[in-house]
Structure formats: structure tokens, C-alpha cells
Tab-separated table of C-alpha atoms and ligand atoms in Angstrom:
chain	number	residue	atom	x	y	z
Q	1	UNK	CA	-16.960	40.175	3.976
Q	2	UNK	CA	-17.453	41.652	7.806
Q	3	UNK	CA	-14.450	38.894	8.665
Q	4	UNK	CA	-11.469	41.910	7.188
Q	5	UNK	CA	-13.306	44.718	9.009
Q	6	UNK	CA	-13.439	43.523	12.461
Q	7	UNK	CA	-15.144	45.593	15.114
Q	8	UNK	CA	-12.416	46.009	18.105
Q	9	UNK	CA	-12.935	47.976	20.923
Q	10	UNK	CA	-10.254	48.168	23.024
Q	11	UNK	CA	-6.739	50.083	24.499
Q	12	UNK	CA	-3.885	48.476	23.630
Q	13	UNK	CA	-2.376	48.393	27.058
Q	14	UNK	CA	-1.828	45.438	29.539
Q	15	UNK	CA	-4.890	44.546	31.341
Q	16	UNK	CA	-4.546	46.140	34.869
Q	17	UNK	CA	-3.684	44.223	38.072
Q	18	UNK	CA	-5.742	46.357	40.093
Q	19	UNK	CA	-8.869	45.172	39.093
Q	20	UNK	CA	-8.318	41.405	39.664
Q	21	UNK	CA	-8.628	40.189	43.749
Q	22	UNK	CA	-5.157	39.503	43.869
Q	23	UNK	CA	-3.237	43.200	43.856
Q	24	UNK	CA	0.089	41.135	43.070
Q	25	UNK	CA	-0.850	38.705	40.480
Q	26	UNK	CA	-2.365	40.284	37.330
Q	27	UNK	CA	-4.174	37.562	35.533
Q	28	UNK	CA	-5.279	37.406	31.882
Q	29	UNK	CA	-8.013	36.007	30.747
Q	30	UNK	CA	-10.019	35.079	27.693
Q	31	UNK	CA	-13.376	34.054	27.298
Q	32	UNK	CA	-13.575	33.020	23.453
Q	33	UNK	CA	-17.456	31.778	21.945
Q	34	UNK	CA	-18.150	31.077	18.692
Q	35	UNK	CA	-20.684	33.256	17.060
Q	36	UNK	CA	-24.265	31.660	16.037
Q	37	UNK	CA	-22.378	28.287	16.324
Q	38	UNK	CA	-24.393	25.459	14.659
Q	39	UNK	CA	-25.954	28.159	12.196
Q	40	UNK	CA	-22.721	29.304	11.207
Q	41	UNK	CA	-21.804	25.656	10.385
Q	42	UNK	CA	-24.306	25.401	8.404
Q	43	UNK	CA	-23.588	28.336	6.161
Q	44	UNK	CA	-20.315	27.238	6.193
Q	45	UNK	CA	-21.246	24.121	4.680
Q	46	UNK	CA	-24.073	25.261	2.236
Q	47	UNK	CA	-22.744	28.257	0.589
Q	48	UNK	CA	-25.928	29.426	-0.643
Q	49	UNK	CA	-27.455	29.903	2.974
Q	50	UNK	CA	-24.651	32.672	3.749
Q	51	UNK	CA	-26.265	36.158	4.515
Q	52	UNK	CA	-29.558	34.525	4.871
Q	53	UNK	CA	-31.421	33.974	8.299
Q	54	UNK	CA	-30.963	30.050	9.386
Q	55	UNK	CA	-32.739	28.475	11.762
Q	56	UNK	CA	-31.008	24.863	13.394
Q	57	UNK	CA	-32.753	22.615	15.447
Q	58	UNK	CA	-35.885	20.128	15.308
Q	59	UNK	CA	-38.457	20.924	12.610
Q	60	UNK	CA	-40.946	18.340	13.956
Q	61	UNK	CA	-44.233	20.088	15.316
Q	62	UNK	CA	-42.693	19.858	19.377
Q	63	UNK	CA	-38.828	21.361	17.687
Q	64	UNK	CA	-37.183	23.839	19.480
Q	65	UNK	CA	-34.589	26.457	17.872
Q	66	UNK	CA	-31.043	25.436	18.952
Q	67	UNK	CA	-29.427	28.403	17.074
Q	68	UNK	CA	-30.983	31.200	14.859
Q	69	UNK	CA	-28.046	32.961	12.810
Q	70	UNK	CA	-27.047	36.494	13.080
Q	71	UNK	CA	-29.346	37.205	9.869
Q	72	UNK	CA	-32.596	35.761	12.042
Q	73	UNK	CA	-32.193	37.712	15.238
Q	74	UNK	CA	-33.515	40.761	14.640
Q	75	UNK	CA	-36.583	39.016	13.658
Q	76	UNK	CA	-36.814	37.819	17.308
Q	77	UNK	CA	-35.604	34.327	16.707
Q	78	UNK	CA	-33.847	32.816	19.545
Q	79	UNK	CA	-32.178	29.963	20.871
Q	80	UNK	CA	-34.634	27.806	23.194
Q	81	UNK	CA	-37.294	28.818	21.490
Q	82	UNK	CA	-40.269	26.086	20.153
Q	83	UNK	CA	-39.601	26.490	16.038
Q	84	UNK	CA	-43.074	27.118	15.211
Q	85	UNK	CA	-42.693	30.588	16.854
Q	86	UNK	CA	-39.578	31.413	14.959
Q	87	UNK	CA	-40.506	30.878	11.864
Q	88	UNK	CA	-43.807	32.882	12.595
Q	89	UNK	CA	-41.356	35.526	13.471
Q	90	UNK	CA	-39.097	35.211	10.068
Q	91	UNK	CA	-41.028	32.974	7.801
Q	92	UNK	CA	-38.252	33.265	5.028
Q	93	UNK	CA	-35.516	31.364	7.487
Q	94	UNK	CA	-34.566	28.284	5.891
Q	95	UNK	CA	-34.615	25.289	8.932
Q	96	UNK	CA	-32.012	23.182	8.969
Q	97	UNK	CA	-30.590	20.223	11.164
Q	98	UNK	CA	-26.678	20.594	11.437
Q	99	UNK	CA	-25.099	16.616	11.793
Q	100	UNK	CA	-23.257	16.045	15.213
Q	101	UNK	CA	-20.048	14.974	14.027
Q	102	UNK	CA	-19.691	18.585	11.821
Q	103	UNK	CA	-20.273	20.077	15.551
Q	104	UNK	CA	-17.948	17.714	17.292
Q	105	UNK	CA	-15.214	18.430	14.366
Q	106	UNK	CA	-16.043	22.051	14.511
Q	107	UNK	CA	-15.628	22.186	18.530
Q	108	UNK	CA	-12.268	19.832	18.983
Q	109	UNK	CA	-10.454	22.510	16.180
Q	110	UNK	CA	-11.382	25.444	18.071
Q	111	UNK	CA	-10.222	23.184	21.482
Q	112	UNK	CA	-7.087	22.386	19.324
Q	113	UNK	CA	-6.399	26.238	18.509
Q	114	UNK	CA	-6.807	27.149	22.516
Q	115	UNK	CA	-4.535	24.692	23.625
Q	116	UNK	CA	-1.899	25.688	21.388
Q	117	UNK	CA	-2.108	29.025	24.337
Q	118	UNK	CA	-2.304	27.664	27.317
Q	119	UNK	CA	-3.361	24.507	29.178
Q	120	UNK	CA	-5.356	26.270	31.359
Q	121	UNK	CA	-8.989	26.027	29.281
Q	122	UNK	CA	-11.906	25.625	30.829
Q	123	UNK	CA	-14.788	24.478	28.287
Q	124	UNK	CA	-18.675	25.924	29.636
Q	125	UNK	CA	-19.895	24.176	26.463
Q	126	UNK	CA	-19.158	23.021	22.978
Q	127	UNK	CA	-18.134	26.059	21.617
Q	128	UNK	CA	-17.161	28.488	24.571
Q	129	UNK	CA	-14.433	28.491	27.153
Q	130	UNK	CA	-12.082	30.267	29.402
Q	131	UNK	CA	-8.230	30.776	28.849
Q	132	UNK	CA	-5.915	31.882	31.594
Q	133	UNK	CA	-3.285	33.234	29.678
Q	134	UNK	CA	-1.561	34.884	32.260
Q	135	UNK	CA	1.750	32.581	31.844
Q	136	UNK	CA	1.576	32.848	27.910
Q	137	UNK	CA	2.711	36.375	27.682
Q	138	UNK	CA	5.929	35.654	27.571
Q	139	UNK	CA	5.440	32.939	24.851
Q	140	UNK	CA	2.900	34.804	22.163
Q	141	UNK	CA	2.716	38.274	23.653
Q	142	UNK	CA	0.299	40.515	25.090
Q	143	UNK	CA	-3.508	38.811	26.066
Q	144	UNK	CA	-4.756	41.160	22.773
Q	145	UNK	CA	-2.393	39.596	20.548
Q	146	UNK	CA	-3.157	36.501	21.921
Q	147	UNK	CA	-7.113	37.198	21.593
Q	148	UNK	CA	-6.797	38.519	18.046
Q	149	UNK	CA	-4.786	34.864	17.097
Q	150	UNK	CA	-6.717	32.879	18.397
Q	151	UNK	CA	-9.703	34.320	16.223
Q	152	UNK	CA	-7.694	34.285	12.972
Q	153	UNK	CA	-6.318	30.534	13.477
Q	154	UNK	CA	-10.085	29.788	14.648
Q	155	UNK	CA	-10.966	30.747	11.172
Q	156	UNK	CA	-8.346	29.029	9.255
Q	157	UNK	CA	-8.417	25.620	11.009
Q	158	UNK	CA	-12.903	25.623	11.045
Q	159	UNK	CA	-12.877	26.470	7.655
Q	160	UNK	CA	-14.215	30.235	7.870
Q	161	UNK	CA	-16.602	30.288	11.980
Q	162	UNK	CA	-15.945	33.111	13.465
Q	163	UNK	CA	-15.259	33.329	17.255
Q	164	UNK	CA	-15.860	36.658	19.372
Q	165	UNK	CA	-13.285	37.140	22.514
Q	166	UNK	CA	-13.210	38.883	25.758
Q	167	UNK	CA	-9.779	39.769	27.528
Q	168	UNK	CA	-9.941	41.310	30.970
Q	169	UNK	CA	-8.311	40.132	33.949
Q	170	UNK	CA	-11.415	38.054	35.247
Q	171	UNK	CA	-13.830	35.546	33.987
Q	172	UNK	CA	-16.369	37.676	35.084
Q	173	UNK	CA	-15.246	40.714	33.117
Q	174	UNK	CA	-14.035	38.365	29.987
Q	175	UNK	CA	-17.602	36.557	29.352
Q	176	UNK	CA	-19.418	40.054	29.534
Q	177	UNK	CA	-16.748	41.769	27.445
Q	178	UNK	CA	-17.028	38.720	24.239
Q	179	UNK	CA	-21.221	39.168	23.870
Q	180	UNK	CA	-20.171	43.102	23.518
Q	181	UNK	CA	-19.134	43.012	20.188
Q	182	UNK	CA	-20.443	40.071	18.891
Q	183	UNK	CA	-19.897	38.632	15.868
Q	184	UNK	CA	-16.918	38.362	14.773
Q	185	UNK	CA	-15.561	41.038	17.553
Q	186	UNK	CA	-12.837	41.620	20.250
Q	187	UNK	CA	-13.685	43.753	23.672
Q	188	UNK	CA	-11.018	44.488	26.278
Q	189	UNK	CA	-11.931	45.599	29.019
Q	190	UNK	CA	-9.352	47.450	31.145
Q	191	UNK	CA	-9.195	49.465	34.200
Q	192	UNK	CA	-9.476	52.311	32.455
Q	193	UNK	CA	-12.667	51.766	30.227
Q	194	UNK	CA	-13.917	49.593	33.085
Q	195	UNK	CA	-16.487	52.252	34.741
Q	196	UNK	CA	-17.554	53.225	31.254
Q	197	UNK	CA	-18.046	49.821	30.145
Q	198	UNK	CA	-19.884	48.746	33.093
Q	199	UNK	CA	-21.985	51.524	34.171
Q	200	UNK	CA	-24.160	51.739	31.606
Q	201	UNK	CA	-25.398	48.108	31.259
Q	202	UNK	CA	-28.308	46.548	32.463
Q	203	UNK	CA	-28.831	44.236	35.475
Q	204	UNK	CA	-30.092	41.592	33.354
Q	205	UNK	CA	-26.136	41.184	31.994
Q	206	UNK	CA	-24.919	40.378	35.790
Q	207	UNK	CA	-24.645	36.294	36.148
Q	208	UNK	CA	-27.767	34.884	38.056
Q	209	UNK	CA	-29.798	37.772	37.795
Q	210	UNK	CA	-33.553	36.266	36.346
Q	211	UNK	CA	-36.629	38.369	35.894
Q	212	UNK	CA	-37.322	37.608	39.639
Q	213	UNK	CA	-34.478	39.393	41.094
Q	214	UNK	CA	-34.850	42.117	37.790
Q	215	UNK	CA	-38.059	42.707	38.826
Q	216	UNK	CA	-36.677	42.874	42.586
Q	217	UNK	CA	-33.765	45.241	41.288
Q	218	UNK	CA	-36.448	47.752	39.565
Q	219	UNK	CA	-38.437	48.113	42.573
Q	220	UNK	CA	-35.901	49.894	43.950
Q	221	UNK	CA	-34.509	51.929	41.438
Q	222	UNK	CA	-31.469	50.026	40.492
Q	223	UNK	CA	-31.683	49.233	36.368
Q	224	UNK	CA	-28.199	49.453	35.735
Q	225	UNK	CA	-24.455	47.913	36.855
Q	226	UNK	CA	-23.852	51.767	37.456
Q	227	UNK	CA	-27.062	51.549	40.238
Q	228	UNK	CA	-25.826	48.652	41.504
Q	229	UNK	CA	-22.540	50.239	42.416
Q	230	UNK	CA	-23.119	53.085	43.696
Q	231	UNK	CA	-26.105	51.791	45.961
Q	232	UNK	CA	-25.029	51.122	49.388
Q	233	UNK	CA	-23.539	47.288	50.007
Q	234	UNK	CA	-26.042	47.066	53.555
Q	235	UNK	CA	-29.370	48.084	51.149
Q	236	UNK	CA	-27.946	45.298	48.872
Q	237	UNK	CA	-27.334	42.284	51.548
Q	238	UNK	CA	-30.730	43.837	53.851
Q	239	UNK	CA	-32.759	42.935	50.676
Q	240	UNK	CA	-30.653	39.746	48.851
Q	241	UNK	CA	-28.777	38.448	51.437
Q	242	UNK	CA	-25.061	37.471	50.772
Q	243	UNK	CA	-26.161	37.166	47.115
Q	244	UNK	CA	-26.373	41.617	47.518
Q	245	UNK	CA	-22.640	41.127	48.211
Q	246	UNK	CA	-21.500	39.106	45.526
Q	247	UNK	CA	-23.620	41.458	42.918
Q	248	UNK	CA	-21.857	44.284	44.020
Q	249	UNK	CA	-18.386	42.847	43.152
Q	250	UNK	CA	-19.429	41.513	40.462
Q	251	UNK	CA	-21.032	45.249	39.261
Q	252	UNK	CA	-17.241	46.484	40.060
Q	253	UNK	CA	-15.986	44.091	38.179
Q	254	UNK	CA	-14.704	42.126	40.585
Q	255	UNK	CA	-14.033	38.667	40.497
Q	256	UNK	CA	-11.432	35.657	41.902
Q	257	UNK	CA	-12.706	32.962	40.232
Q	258	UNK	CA	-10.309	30.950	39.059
Q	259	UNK	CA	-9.853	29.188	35.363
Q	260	UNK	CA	-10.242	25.477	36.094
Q	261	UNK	CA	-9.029	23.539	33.390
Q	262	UNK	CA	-10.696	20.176	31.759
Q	263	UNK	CA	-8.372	17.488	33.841
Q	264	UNK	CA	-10.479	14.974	32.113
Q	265	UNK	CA	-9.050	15.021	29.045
Q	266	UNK	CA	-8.028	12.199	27.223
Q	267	UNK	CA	-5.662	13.276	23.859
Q	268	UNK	CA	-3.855	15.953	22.722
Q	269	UNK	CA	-3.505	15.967	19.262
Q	270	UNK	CA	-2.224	18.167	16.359
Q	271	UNK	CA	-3.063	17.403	12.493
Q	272	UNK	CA	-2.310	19.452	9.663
Q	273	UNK	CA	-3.409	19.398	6.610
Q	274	UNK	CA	-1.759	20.366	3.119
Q	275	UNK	CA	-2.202	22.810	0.466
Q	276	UNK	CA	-0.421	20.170	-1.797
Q	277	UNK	CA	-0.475	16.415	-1.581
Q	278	UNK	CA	3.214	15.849	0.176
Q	279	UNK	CA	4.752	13.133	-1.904
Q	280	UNK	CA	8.226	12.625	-0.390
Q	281	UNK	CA	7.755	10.260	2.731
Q	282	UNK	CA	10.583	12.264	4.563
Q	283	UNK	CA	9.278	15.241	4.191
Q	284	UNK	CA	5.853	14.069	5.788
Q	285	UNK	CA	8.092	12.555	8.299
Q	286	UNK	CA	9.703	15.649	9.497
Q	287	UNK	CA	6.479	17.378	10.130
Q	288	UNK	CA	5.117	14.217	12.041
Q	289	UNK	CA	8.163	14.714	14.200
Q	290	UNK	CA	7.314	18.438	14.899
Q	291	UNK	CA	3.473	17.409	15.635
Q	292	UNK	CA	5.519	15.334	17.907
Q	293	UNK	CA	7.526	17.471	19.559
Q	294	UNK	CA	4.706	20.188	20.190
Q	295	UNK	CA	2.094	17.692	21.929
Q	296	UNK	CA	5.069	16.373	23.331
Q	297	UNK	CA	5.514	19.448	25.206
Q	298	UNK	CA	1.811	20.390	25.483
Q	299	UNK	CA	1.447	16.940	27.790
Q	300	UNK	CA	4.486	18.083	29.688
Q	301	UNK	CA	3.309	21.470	30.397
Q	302	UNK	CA	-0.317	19.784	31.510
Q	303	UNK	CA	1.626	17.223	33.643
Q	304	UNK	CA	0.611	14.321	32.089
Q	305	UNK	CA	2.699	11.300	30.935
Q	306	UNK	CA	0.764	9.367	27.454
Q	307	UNK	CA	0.257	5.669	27.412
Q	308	UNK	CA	-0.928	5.231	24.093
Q	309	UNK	CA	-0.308	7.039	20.362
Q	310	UNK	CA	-2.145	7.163	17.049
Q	311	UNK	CA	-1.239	8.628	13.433
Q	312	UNK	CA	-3.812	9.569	11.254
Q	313	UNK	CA	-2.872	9.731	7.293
Q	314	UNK	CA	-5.382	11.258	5.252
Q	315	UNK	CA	-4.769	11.005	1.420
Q	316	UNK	CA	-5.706	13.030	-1.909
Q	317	UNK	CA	-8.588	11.032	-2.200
Q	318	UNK	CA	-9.846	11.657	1.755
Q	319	UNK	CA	-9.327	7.814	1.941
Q	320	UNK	CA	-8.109	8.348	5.600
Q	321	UNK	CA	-5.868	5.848	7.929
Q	322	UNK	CA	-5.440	5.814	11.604
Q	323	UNK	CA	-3.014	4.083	13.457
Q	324	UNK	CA	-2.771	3.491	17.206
Q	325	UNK	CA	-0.116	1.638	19.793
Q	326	UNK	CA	0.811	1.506	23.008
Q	327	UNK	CA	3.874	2.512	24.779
Q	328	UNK	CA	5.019	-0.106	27.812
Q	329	UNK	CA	5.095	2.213	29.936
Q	330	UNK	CA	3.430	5.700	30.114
Q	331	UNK	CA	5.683	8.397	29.537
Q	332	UNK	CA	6.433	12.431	28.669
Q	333	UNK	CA	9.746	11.990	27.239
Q	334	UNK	CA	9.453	13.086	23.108
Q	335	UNK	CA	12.437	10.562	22.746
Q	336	UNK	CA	10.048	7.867	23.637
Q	337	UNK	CA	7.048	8.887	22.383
Q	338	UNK	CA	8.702	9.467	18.718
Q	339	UNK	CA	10.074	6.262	19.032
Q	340	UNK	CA	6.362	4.602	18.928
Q	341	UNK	CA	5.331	7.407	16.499
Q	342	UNK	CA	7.751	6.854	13.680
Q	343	UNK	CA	6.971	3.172	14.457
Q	344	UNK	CA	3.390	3.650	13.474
Q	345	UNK	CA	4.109	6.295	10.621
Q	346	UNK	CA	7.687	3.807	8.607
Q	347	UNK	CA	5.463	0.685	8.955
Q	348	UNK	CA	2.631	2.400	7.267
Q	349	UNK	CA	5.153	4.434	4.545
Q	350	UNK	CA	6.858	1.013	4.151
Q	351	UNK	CA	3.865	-0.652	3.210
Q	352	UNK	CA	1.252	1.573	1.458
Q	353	UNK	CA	2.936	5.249	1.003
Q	354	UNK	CA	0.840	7.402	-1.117
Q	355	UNK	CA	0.641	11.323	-1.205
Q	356	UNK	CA	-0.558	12.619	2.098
Q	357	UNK	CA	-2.781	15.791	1.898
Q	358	UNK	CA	-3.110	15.521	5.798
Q	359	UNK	CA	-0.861	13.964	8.916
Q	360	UNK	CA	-1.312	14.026	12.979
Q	361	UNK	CA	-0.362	12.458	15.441
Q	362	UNK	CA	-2.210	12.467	19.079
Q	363	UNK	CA	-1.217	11.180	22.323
Q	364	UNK	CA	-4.020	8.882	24.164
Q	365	UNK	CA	-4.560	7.235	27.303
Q	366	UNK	CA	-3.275	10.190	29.319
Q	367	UNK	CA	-2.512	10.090	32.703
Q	368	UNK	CA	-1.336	12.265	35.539
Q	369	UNK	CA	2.629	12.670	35.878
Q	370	UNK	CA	2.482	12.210	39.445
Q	371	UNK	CA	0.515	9.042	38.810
Q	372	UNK	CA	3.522	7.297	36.913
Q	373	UNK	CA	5.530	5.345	39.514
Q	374	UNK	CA	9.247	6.145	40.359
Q	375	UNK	CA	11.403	2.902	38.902
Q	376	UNK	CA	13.750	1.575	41.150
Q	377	UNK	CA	16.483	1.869	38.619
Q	378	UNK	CA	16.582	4.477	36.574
Q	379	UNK	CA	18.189	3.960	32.979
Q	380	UNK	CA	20.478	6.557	31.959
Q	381	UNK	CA	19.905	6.626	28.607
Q	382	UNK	CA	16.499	7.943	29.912
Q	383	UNK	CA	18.013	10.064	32.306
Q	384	UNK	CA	19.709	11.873	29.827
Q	385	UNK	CA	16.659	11.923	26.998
Q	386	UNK	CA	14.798	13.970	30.432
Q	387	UNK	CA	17.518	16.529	30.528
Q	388	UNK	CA	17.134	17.130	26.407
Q	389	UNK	CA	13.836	17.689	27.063
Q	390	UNK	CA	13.939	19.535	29.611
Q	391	UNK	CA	16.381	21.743	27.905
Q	392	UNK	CA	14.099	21.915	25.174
Q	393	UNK	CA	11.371	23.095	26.801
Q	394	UNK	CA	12.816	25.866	28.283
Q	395	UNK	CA	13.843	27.175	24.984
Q	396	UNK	CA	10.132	26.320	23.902
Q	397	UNK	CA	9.033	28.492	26.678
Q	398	UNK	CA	11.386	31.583	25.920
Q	399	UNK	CA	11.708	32.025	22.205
Q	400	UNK	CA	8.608	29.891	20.505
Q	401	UNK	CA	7.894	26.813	19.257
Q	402	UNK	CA	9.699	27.233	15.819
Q	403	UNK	CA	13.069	28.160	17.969
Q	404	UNK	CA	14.589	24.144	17.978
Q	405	UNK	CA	13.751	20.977	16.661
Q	406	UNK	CA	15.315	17.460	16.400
Q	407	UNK	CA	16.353	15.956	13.086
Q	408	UNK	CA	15.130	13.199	11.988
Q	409	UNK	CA	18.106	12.284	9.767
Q	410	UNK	CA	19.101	9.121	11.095
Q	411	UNK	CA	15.193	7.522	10.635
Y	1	TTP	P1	-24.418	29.761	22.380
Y	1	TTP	O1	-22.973	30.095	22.445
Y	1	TTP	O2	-25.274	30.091	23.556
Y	1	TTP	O3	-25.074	30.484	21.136
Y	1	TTP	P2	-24.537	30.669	19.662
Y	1	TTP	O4	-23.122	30.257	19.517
Y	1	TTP	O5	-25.480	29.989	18.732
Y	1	TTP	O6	-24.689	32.220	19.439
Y	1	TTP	P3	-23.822	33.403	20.057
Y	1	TTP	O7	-23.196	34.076	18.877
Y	1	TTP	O8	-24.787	34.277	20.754
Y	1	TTP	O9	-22.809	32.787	20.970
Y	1	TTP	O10	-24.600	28.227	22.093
Y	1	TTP	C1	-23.720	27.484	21.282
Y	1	TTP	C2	-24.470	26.405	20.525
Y	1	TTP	O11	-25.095	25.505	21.432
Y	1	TTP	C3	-25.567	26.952	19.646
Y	1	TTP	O12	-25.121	27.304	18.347
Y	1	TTP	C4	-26.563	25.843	19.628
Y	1	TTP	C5	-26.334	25.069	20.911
Y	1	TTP	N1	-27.424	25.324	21.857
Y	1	TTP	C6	-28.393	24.348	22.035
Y	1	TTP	O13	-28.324	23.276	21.437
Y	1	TTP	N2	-29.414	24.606	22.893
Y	1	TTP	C7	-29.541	25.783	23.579
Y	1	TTP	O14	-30.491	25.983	24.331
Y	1	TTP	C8	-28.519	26.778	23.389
Y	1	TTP	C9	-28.602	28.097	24.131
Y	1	TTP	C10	-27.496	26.506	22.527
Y	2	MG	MG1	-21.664	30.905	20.892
């Protein structure tokens, strides 16, 4: 299977600072996208549609291809394009319509896996986004470690999608560097292989550029990033206005956009689900705890404080429970947010404990630190439970998540 031999093309070397705006801040950054997405859910699903071309979207006479898998695009198929069509082009795809909720399951895992990075993602659309990963390093290594992680946990946690990823130290660079070796592929791009990289690739590839402006482009010679580089920036602006400008950076590379993360957001949440049904309630306990801790410090990290928690118990039978409560007051502190969490999980296990093939535990209602008011008087029990965390967190931070963890001896 093409999953063990992946294609990567890259150095293994930091990405370099001098390509990004800012001289004194490299950044890192990811842009990951999941490869043929709906189609690949739907081989994933139906086994016996693997290696064959797949067509999603409506089969009625007005349907329109959503997705064609990797099988049906040399045949021409494309996304966006009316289904009649495609399956004049490859009349041996099989059409299929993939349910929502397997692409809203499909998209939140691969949401869950990013945000075990960084904070910082910025979603373009149900199965792409950017990650600045610049503070991360520290954390899970190198942005090519990171990159190659992220694809392997993408895998594990969906089931067996496959994501391709771009690391370079823009957004600009890291979108155009994931469709270079897709599927199933990682490009770097560096400031070494950035000229090579570049130069050779057509304007088409350069964000906003349409068959107007190609046509525009061709007129005067320019086909290629390469052209677009070397032509002189007053030809560019005297014939595109400030637009010439901006596709000159961009053809260098250059780019200061910045990752703006999804503020909206209204859980974090980590499940996990078993090999083995867990029978022993304190076992299934203690890993509630560290699904606990680890949103815990995700909503910390993001700045928010939770008003609300839920449990979900799954057990061997799939016969699945949620449970939800809220918290007085909203807060960030684990000590408190436990508290409500073991609440929900030892009135559940009191009553109905069976084997549990799969726990998690999500924070809700989530709203911005800043936004919780200052108390007048401050409990020092509370106080203190701030400092723990605190502490915590900056062990988090400088040896990994696994590094500490609170026992949950006393129940
Ligand atoms: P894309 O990421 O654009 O495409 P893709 O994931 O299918 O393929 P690639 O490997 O090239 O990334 O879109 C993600 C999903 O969004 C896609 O699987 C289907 C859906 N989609 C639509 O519903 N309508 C559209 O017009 C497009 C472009 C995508
Ligand atoms: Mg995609």
C-alpha cells in the first residue's frame, strides 16, 4: 500500500528565516489537506471501491462531481464538474453519495489531531487548514517532524485518509508546497530549494491568477513563477496595478500573512478509543483524568475559560452515552473542571458501569479568559489550584504531555 512508501521531498533542515517578511521571527507553517477527501471516505468505508476510480456527489441528471478519487483523475474527472461529463470521461467510476455526518466525523478527527500542535489553526474548509507551528518546536520538534505526525496520527484516528502537508515558513509557500506531492506526500520548501521549486511552475499555481490574467500573463511572455520574477516590478504594476506587486512577492515566495485561528470555536475535546473493552472503572477513570488534563491545558493555551463539560462512554456494543453539566462559574483551572468531570463519569460508573471500548471528555460553552470577571474575593484554595496549574503547564510546555500527571487515588 502507497501509505509505507511515502513520497517526501524535502531537506531536513529548519525552514529559513530569511524568506519570511519578518528577518527576526522565523515562522513555521503547515498547510495540511486531505487527499480526494469525500472519495477517500468512501473507499474507506466500502472496501471493495479501494484502487478503483470513485466519483461523489449528486447522480441526479443536474449532479455535479464534489470529489473524483485519485484513480478518476487522469480520466479528466474533476471536482465542480456536472456528473454526466465525468462519467463520459471514465464510464467505469462507480458514483457514490458520501453521508454528512461520515464527513463531519472525518473533519473534527483531523481538527482534533491539529490541535493537539498548536492552537493556532486556521480551517479554509472541511478538510484543509493552516498551522503556525512556530511555538511548537520546542514541544514536538522540528516543523518536519511535526508535518510527518500529524499525517501518521491523521491516519490512525480517520481510520486509514491520508492527508498531504506543506511546511515552509509562509502560508503562501505551505499551500503550494502540500498539492506538490499529493497524495499521501510531504514538500518542504526551504530557502534553499526555494528558487528551484518555484521557478519552474506555472502562473496558473500563483493565488488569484484566472485564465483572464493567464491569458494577460502570456501576452507578454511571462508563463512561469521564474518569468514573473525576474520581469521588472514597474512592467508588472504598469500593466496590473498594485495586484503586479503583490504577484511578484508572492513569485519570491514572499508572504506576511498571518495564521488566524478559528476564535469561534465552541469545544475542545479528546476521546479515545480502545483496542480492548476496559473493564476496571479506575482504570477508565485515570485516562478520563488525562483527557482532562490535556484539554485542560489546550483551553488554557487558547485563553479560554469552559462553562460547560460532557463525557461520552461508548461501550462494546457501540451503545454510546453522553453526559453534559455545567460548571457555576466558567473556569480554566483542571482542579475545577475534573471536579465536574469525575462528577459526570462516578455517577454514571455508579449506576450502569459496563466495559468501555471508548471515553472523552470535551469542554463546551467556551469563552474568552479575559471575558471571565475578576471576583472581589479571591478563594485561596483557588489561588493555590492556579499556581499547580500553572506549574504544570510549564512542565507541559518543556518536556511533553506524558512528563506529569495528577493521581486520581483519592476518587
Ligand atoms: P479539496 O481539498 O479541494 O479536494 P479533495 O480533498 O477532494 O482533493 P485533493 O486531494 O486535491 O485535496 O476539497 C475537499 C472536499 O470538499 C472534497 O473532497 C469535496 C468537497 N468539495 C465540494 O463539495 N465541492 C467543491 O466544489 C470542491 C472543490 C470540493
Ligand atoms: Mg483536499
Amino acid at each position: 500500500m502507497k501509505r509505507f512508501l511515502p513520497s517526501f521531498t524535502f531537506v531536513r533542515k529548519p525552514v529559513a528565516p530569511e524568506m519570511d517578511g519578518h528577518p527576526n521571527i522565523p515562522r513555521a507553517i503547515l498547510h495540511v489537506d486531505m487527499d480526494a477527501f469525500f472519495a477517500s471516505i468512501a473507499q474507506r468505508d466500502h472496501p471493495e471501491l479501494r484502487g478503483k476510480p470513485v466519483l461523489t456527489g449528486g447522480t441526479g441528471p443536474r449532479g455535479v462531481v464534489t470529489t473524483a478519487s485519485y484513480e478518476a483523475r487522469p480520466f479528466g474527472c474533476r471536482s465542480a464538474m456536472p456528473m454526466a461529463q465525468a462519467r463520459r470521461l471514465c464510464p467505469q467510476a462507480v458514483c457514490v453519495k458520501v453521508r454528512g455526518t461520515s464527513i463531519r466525523e472525518a473533519s473534527l478527527q483531523v481538527r482534533e489531531v491539529m490541535h493537539r500542535y498548536t492552537d493556532l489553526v486556521q480551517p479554509l474548509s472541511c478538510d484543509e487548514a493552516f498551522l503556525d507551528v512556530t511555538g511548537s518546536v520546542r514541544l514536538f520538534g522540528d516543523p518536519i517532524s511535526m508535518g510527518e505526525s500529524i499525517r501518521r496520527e491523521i491516519f490512525e484516528i480517520t481510520g486509514g485518509l491520508t492527508a498531504s502537508v506543506g511546511v515552509a515558513s509562509n502560508k503562501f509557500l505551505a499551500k503550494l508546497a502540500s498539492d506538490l506531492n499529493k497524495p499521501d506526500g510531504m514538500t518542504v520548501i526551504t530557502a534553499e530549494n526555494l528558487r528551484a521549486t518555484l521557478d519552474p511552475l506555472p502562473v496558473s499555481r500563483l493565488w488569484g491568477v484566472g485564465p483572464a490574467t493567464q491569458t494577460k500573463l502570456h501576452a507578454i511572455g511571462i508563463k512561469t513563477f521564474g518569468d514573473i520574477r525576474r520581469a521588472p516590478v514597474d512592467q508588472l504594476v504598469a500593466r496590473f496595478g498594485t495586484w503586479g506587486e503583490r504577484l511578484h512577492e508572492l513569485a519570491h515566495g514572499r508572504d506576511e500573512r498571518v495564521v488566524t485561528p478559528d476564535r469561534s470555536a465552541k469545544s475542545i475535546g479528546q476521546e479515545q478509543t480502545f483496542a480492548e473493552n476496559l473493564s476496571d472503572p479506575q482504570a477508565v477513570r485515570d485516562v478520563l483524568l488525562s483527557q482532562c488534563e490535556h484539554v485542560a491545558w489546550r483551553l488554557r493555551a487558547a485563553k479560554f475559560a469552559a462553562g460547560g463539560v460532557a463525557i461520552k462512554v461508548r461501550d462494546g456494543s457501540f451503545y454510546t452515552v453522553s453526559r453534559s453539566a455545567t460548571l457555576d462559574e466558567a473556569s480554566d483551572r483542571t482542579a475545577d473542571l475534573w471536579n465536574t468531570v469525575s462528577g459526570l463519569f462516578d455517577t454514571w460508573s455508579g449506576q450502569q458501569f459496563v466495559p468501555v471500548r471508548l471515553i472523552g471528555c470535551t469542554l463546551e460553552r467556551l469563552v474568552a479568559r479575559d471575558g471571565v470577571p475578576e471576583r472581589l474575593f479571591t478563594d485561596p484554595q483557588e489561588v493555590k489550584q492556579t499556581g499547580v496549574d500553572r506549574a504544570m503547564d510549564a512542565i507541559v510546555n518543556k518536556f511533553g504531555s506524558g512528563a506529569v500527571h495528577r493521581g486520581t487515588g483519592g476518587r
